[in-house]
XYZ file of C-alpha atoms in Angstrom:
417
model
C 6.827 -9.356 19.350
C 3.476 -7.729 20.070
C -0.233 -8.418 20.409
C -0.057 -12.003 21.655
C -3.705 -11.847 22.823
C -3.323 -15.006 24.878
C -6.624 -16.890 25.320
C -8.391 -14.848 22.611
C -11.659 -16.506 21.523
C -12.452 -17.390 17.928
C -16.036 -16.573 17.019
C -18.314 -18.793 14.946
C -16.661 -22.176 15.508
C -18.253 -23.498 18.712
C -21.321 -24.919 16.948
C -19.466 -27.271 14.601
C -20.651 -30.874 14.235
C -19.047 -33.289 16.677
C -16.892 -34.878 13.984
C -15.285 -31.485 13.399
C -14.673 -30.543 17.033
C -10.939 -30.804 16.334
C -11.138 -27.545 14.368
C -12.560 -25.650 17.340
C -10.065 -27.244 19.723
C -7.143 -26.331 17.459
C -8.284 -22.719 17.249
C -8.844 -22.495 20.989
C -5.222 -23.510 21.547
C -3.781 -21.355 18.749
C -2.665 -18.313 20.772
C -1.001 -20.558 23.372
C 0.794 -22.620 20.741
C 1.983 -19.441 19.005
C 3.407 -18.225 22.326
C 5.147 -21.573 22.704
C 6.569 -21.167 19.212
C 7.941 -17.749 20.189
C 9.610 -19.183 23.283
C 11.114 -21.992 21.197
C 12.428 -19.430 18.711
C 14.087 -17.418 21.475
C 15.720 -20.538 22.875
C 16.781 -21.848 19.484
C 18.339 -18.546 18.440
C 19.842 -17.975 21.912
C 18.568 -14.407 21.968
C 19.634 -11.972 24.671
C 16.142 -10.665 25.433
C 12.533 -10.590 24.262
C 10.411 -7.458 23.890
C 6.598 -7.621 24.101
C 4.964 -4.391 22.895
C 1.509 -4.632 24.429
C -1.646 -6.752 24.514
C 0.103 -9.741 25.968
C -3.327 -10.800 27.239
C -6.503 -10.525 25.218
C -8.746 -8.866 27.793
C -8.893 -7.549 31.313
C -10.679 -10.701 32.501
C -7.724 -11.954 34.536
C -7.558 -15.186 32.542
C -5.625 -17.442 34.851
C -4.838 -19.844 32.033
C -3.223 -17.047 30.021
C -1.140 -15.900 32.973
C 0.005 -19.436 33.740
C 0.943 -20.006 30.105
C 2.959 -16.794 30.045
C 4.641 -17.681 33.333
C 5.606 -21.134 32.094
C 7.090 -19.648 28.924
C 9.162 -16.975 30.664
C 10.382 -19.574 33.167
C 11.841 -21.543 30.270
C 13.481 -18.360 29.010
C 14.789 -17.515 32.477
C 16.458 -20.917 32.738
C 18.380 -20.015 29.580
C 19.278 -16.551 30.899
C 16.925 -14.710 28.531
C 15.304 -11.564 29.902
C 11.820 -10.344 28.941
C 10.580 -6.743 28.814
C 6.822 -6.132 28.708
C 4.763 -2.996 28.029
C 1.021 -3.513 28.509
C -1.501 -2.093 26.027
C -5.177 -1.221 25.774
C -6.374 -4.846 26.086
C -4.464 -5.518 29.326
C -3.880 -2.158 31.069
C -2.347 -2.073 34.521
C -5.515 -0.986 36.368
C -7.817 -3.716 35.059
C -6.228 -6.937 36.216
C -3.960 -8.269 38.906
C -1.032 -10.632 38.706
C -2.310 -14.009 39.924
C 1.059 -15.697 39.440
C 4.616 -14.768 40.343
C 6.906 -14.097 37.390
C 10.670 -14.681 37.412
C 12.944 -11.757 38.226
C 14.115 -11.871 34.609
C 10.790 -10.302 33.535
C 10.519 -6.526 33.684
C 7.035 -5.021 33.366
C 7.106 -1.315 32.558
C 5.030 0.952 34.767
C 2.531 3.656 33.754
C 5.203 6.319 33.261
C 8.098 6.300 30.824
C 11.091 4.532 32.344
C 14.255 2.916 31.080
C 16.342 -0.076 32.107
C 19.847 -1.044 31.053
C 20.625 -4.444 29.561
C 24.105 -5.716 30.281
C 25.940 -8.483 28.468
C 29.041 -9.988 30.033
C 29.029 -7.084 32.477
C 28.962 -4.389 29.798
C 25.947 -2.081 29.288
C 25.013 -2.641 25.646
C 21.385 -1.502 25.387
C 18.913 0.765 27.125
C 15.247 -0.169 26.847
C 12.607 2.519 27.339
C 8.963 1.607 27.863
C 5.591 2.422 29.421
C 2.423 0.409 30.079
C -1.124 1.681 29.728
C -2.359 2.650 33.202
C -5.947 2.195 31.956
C -7.641 1.109 28.736
C -8.024 4.598 27.281
C -5.057 6.949 27.278
C -4.740 10.415 25.849
C -2.488 11.865 23.203
C 0.061 12.769 25.869
C 0.805 9.164 26.800
C 4.281 7.992 25.836
C 5.592 11.381 24.742
C 8.473 11.532 27.225
C 10.848 9.040 25.610
C 14.333 10.539 25.239
C 17.777 9.074 24.684
C 19.831 8.959 27.865
C 22.986 7.273 29.074
C 25.844 6.014 26.916
C 24.477 2.652 25.822
C 25.131 2.270 22.079
C 21.675 0.884 21.219
C 18.494 2.362 22.649
C 15.001 0.953 22.184
C 11.489 2.297 22.747
C 8.688 -0.189 23.529
C 5.235 1.320 23.082
C 1.690 0.258 22.227
C 0.427 3.087 20.054
C -0.917 4.294 16.717
C 1.533 5.818 14.255
C -0.081 7.120 11.085
C -3.283 5.528 9.681
C -4.896 3.093 12.137
C -5.645 0.463 9.470
C -9.033 -0.451 10.922
C -7.853 -0.308 14.553
C -9.045 2.229 17.089
C -6.588 5.050 17.684
C -4.643 4.779 20.938
C -1.746 6.988 22.061
C -1.348 8.589 18.610
C 2.245 9.378 17.668
C 3.889 10.711 14.539
C 7.073 9.491 12.909
C 8.599 12.910 13.505
C 7.981 12.573 17.252
C 9.574 9.139 17.352
C 12.589 10.344 15.391
C 13.018 13.309 17.742
C 13.438 10.944 20.704
C 16.945 10.031 19.587
C 16.311 6.298 20.032
C 17.620 3.699 17.580
C 14.704 1.263 17.421
C 10.977 1.563 18.100
C 9.283 -1.740 18.960
C 5.609 -0.939 18.443
C 2.387 -2.806 19.117
C -1.355 -2.341 18.487
C -1.592 -2.587 14.688
C -1.884 -6.269 13.799
C -0.497 -5.940 10.272
C 3.292 -6.232 9.983
C 4.768 -3.016 8.617
C 7.988 -1.023 8.593
C 7.329 2.703 8.994
C 10.981 3.738 8.965
C 13.789 1.333 7.962
C 16.557 3.272 9.733
C 17.479 6.302 11.859
C 15.500 5.079 13.739
C 13.923 1.784 12.772
C 10.188 2.027 13.458
C 7.872 -0.893 12.899
C 5.010 -3.135 13.894
C 5.794 -6.869 13.884
C 2.049 -7.565 13.698
C 0.264 -9.996 15.969
C 1.649 -13.408 16.823
C -1.469 -15.317 15.767
C -4.158 -14.245 13.308
C -7.533 -14.041 15.047
C -10.024 -13.778 12.172
C -10.230 -13.939 8.349
C -9.081 -10.344 7.925
C -5.785 -11.271 9.613
C -4.665 -13.642 6.906
C -1.161 -14.642 5.942
C 1.929 -15.363 8.077
C 2.016 -13.912 11.590
C 4.953 -13.858 13.943
C 7.825 -11.769 15.300
C 11.055 -10.087 14.276
C 14.532 -11.313 15.177
C 16.862 -8.317 15.437
C 20.668 -8.493 15.398
C 22.803 -5.630 16.685
C 26.607 -5.542 16.755
C 28.806 -4.202 19.548
C 28.898 -0.749 17.974
C 25.095 -0.502 17.955
C 24.653 -1.159 14.226
C 21.500 -3.086 13.431
C 20.973 -5.601 10.641
C 17.655 -5.750 8.819
C 15.106 -7.468 11.103
C 14.315 -11.054 10.140
C 10.661 -12.065 10.211
C 9.865 -15.448 11.774
C 6.398 -16.943 11.157
C 5.116 -18.321 14.475
C 1.359 -18.616 13.981
C -0.046 -21.984 14.994
C -3.016 -21.694 12.608
C -2.869 -19.756 9.340
C -5.835 -17.723 8.105
C -6.013 -17.393 4.347
C -8.303 -15.748 1.797
C -8.356 -16.837 -1.839
C -10.430 -16.262 -4.950
C -11.735 -18.840 -7.378
C -13.704 -18.462 -10.594
C -16.481 -20.443 -12.229
C -15.245 -19.245 -15.617
C -14.646 -22.184 -17.931
C -16.187 -24.721 -15.542
C -18.893 -26.603 -17.400
C -20.175 -28.756 -14.524
C -20.288 -28.660 -10.728
C -17.773 -31.529 -10.772
C -15.358 -29.308 -12.719
C -15.789 -26.589 -10.109
C -15.276 -29.015 -7.214
C -12.050 -30.258 -8.807
C -10.883 -26.651 -9.095
C -11.698 -25.901 -5.450
C -10.057 -29.120 -4.259
C -6.860 -28.116 -6.069
C -7.039 -24.700 -4.397
C -7.377 -26.329 -0.972
C -4.340 -28.527 -1.668
C -2.314 -25.517 -2.813
C -3.197 -23.525 0.307
C -2.292 -26.448 2.551
C 1.074 -26.973 0.884
C 1.977 -23.294 1.243
C 1.173 -23.116 4.970
C 4.427 -24.593 6.229
C 2.946 -27.618 7.982
C 0.307 -25.760 9.996
C -3.517 -25.956 9.839
C -5.328 -23.345 7.761
C -8.704 -21.677 8.019
C -9.632 -20.650 4.494
C -12.225 -18.241 3.164
C -12.922 -18.436 -0.578
C -14.526 -15.769 -2.732
C -16.148 -17.547 -5.635
C -16.523 -15.210 -8.581
C -16.394 -15.109 -12.339
C -19.012 -15.455 -15.042
C -20.371 -18.633 -16.490
C -23.287 -20.986 -16.984
C -22.825 -22.429 -13.481
C -24.073 -19.186 -11.948
C -27.701 -20.214 -12.421
C -26.978 -23.597 -10.830
C -25.273 -22.043 -7.824
C -28.049 -19.552 -7.037
C -30.560 -22.335 -6.537
C -31.644 -22.828 -2.895
C -29.183 -24.996 -0.995
C -26.634 -25.217 -3.828
C -23.935 -23.114 -2.187
C -24.356 -24.913 1.140
C -23.928 -28.268 -0.605
C -20.829 -26.983 -2.407
C -19.300 -25.767 0.861
C -19.986 -29.094 2.555
C -18.214 -31.033 -0.197
C -15.151 -28.792 -0.268
C -14.998 -28.605 3.528
C -14.960 -32.386 3.914
C -12.016 -32.721 1.551
C -10.005 -30.046 3.359
C -10.851 -31.376 6.824
C -9.472 -34.800 5.839
C -5.993 -33.353 5.204
C -3.275 -33.449 7.862
C -2.839 -30.683 8.841
C -6.378 -29.673 7.937
C -7.559 -26.867 5.682
C -10.924 -25.804 7.060
C -12.980 -23.922 4.467
C -14.716 -21.510 6.784
C -16.881 -19.862 4.143
C -17.455 -19.575 0.407
C -18.511 -16.031 -0.404
C -20.678 -15.953 -3.545
C -19.753 -13.358 -6.153
C -20.545 -15.277 -9.356
C -22.354 -13.718 -12.294
C -24.189 -15.013 -15.327
C -22.414 -15.260 -18.660
C -22.579 -12.049 -20.679
C -21.191 -10.650 -23.919
C -19.706 -7.486 -22.416
C -18.372 -6.008 -25.659
C -21.685 -6.392 -27.455
C -23.525 -4.823 -24.517
C -21.048 -1.915 -24.457
C -21.915 -1.018 -28.060
C -25.646 -0.884 -27.298
C -27.593 2.399 -27.399
C -29.479 1.660 -24.152
C -28.763 2.781 -20.580
C -26.611 -0.302 -19.903
C -24.425 0.444 -22.912
C -23.915 4.009 -21.717
C -22.914 2.812 -18.219
C -20.431 0.308 -19.635
C -18.879 2.950 -21.875
C -18.432 5.335 -18.925
C -16.736 2.578 -16.918
C -14.463 1.680 -19.823
C -13.602 5.350 -20.261
C -12.497 5.565 -16.638
C -10.369 2.465 -17.091
C -8.657 3.900 -20.142
C -8.110 7.277 -18.428
C -6.166 5.588 -15.645
C -5.626 7.015 -12.134
C -5.108 10.538 -13.490
C -8.725 10.580 -14.666
C -10.332 9.116 -11.561
C -11.054 12.382 -9.788
C -14.842 12.042 -10.379
C -14.717 8.567 -8.832
C -12.765 9.817 -5.821
C -15.221 12.690 -5.400
C -18.101 10.203 -5.246
C -16.347 8.310 -2.445
C -15.187 11.369 -0.495
C -18.458 11.778 1.388
C -18.409 8.143 2.557
C -14.794 8.226 3.743
C -15.370 11.589 5.393
C -17.450 9.863 8.075
C -15.321 9.192 11.176
C -16.937 5.827 11.941
C -16.210 4.636 8.404
C -12.562 5.721 8.614
C -12.100 3.609 11.744
C -13.157 0.519 9.794
C -11.961 1.174 6.244
C -8.872 2.790 4.777
C -9.412 4.931 1.709
C -8.981 2.771 -1.408
C -5.682 2.910 -3.247
C -5.363 2.834 -7.036
C -5.502 -0.959 -7.207
C -8.640 -1.066 -5.085
C -10.284 1.630 -7.212
C -9.572 -0.469 -10.315
C -11.220 -3.452 -8.615
C -14.165 -1.233 -7.725
C -14.650 -0.383 -11.394
C -14.731 -4.107 -12.219
C -17.324 -4.688 -9.489
C -19.490 -1.813 -10.723
C -19.344 -3.177 -14.274
C -20.378 -6.616 -13.048
C -23.222 -5.114 -11.022
C -24.513 -3.208 -14.049
C -24.394 -6.348 -16.166
C -26.161 -8.413 -13.516
C -28.953 -5.945 -12.805
C -29.462 -4.078 -16.066
C -28.746 -6.862 -18.563
C -31.285 -9.133 -16.929
C -33.867 -6.355 -16.872
C -33.214 -5.645 -20.549
C -33.561 -9.316 -21.416
């Protein structure tokens, strides 16, 4: 597991009406409940040990509640003979907080330099675990470069909080390359820092991010959790099994006004979406953000002052009444007026020319999108932009063409009318 961020705050929920305080309270407890779920998983599966690859705590504020929660969890694991190995990351470096509670001897916290410890099972050394904790929040490119296979243990693991490849919207810390990790001779790299679950190398060695244990905002939607890894006596590893452990699920969905003749039709559609999201969440609460798009006659109704707020209130009440709840955090407006796109495309005005260019790019496919990529190159060449946004892939470029077409229709068609 990685990036537990115990006691992380959730922004934008503290000002809810009193009757909806339960949403704020549930979110406030989410990181702690997810940690409890991880402990329960370890006990239920009777694992040999737990790895935590950084950012166990959310910040260097010495949150006593977070430390007590972690201590209570590892005590439960210790009673079952389960060891825990921790490497601290940029959110909880060694120099910025002190241990306020005593942890069991079954917990090993890696120091600021690369070190390794041997795990024995039934008296036999079966694994060697290498790790290092951030000595301070910011570390250079040289941090964590000294990992090398040593000893005769059949399975050797590296635990590191770092950036491998594109940062995916995260700041770059301790940048490593796959080639460097492969050169270490280790069998498995347990990485932290990037909150999106991803496998960078499926074997020789396995390299991957399990993602964070609990989503913290709408951009961290979908299941969050940890990997369960099985290794046989010869050091052969089975494919890691993902276990969803998030206490609250963030989700993002789209809905369309297309075909809805009345606001009641649209509300029925959104209520069905809320039910669907709730049923898919595996018995946990959900915080849902909806992008409302499409074209139709309801667009003019929804752009009236107060209309979207009233719509959100109605949908929110229905979701909040479920058990577990689905809290509709926001409805993002992206609706557009009805338009006869094909007729507009045949026109001899500026709008028609724009629509024909867009359609031409669609028909050309990715091979003909070089002019589009050239237009975006200047934007994505800015370092601050790259830290926030990844360059769009082919699917995202296709969506961009749809958005540009809609924008042309909205702005130019209305002007022409």
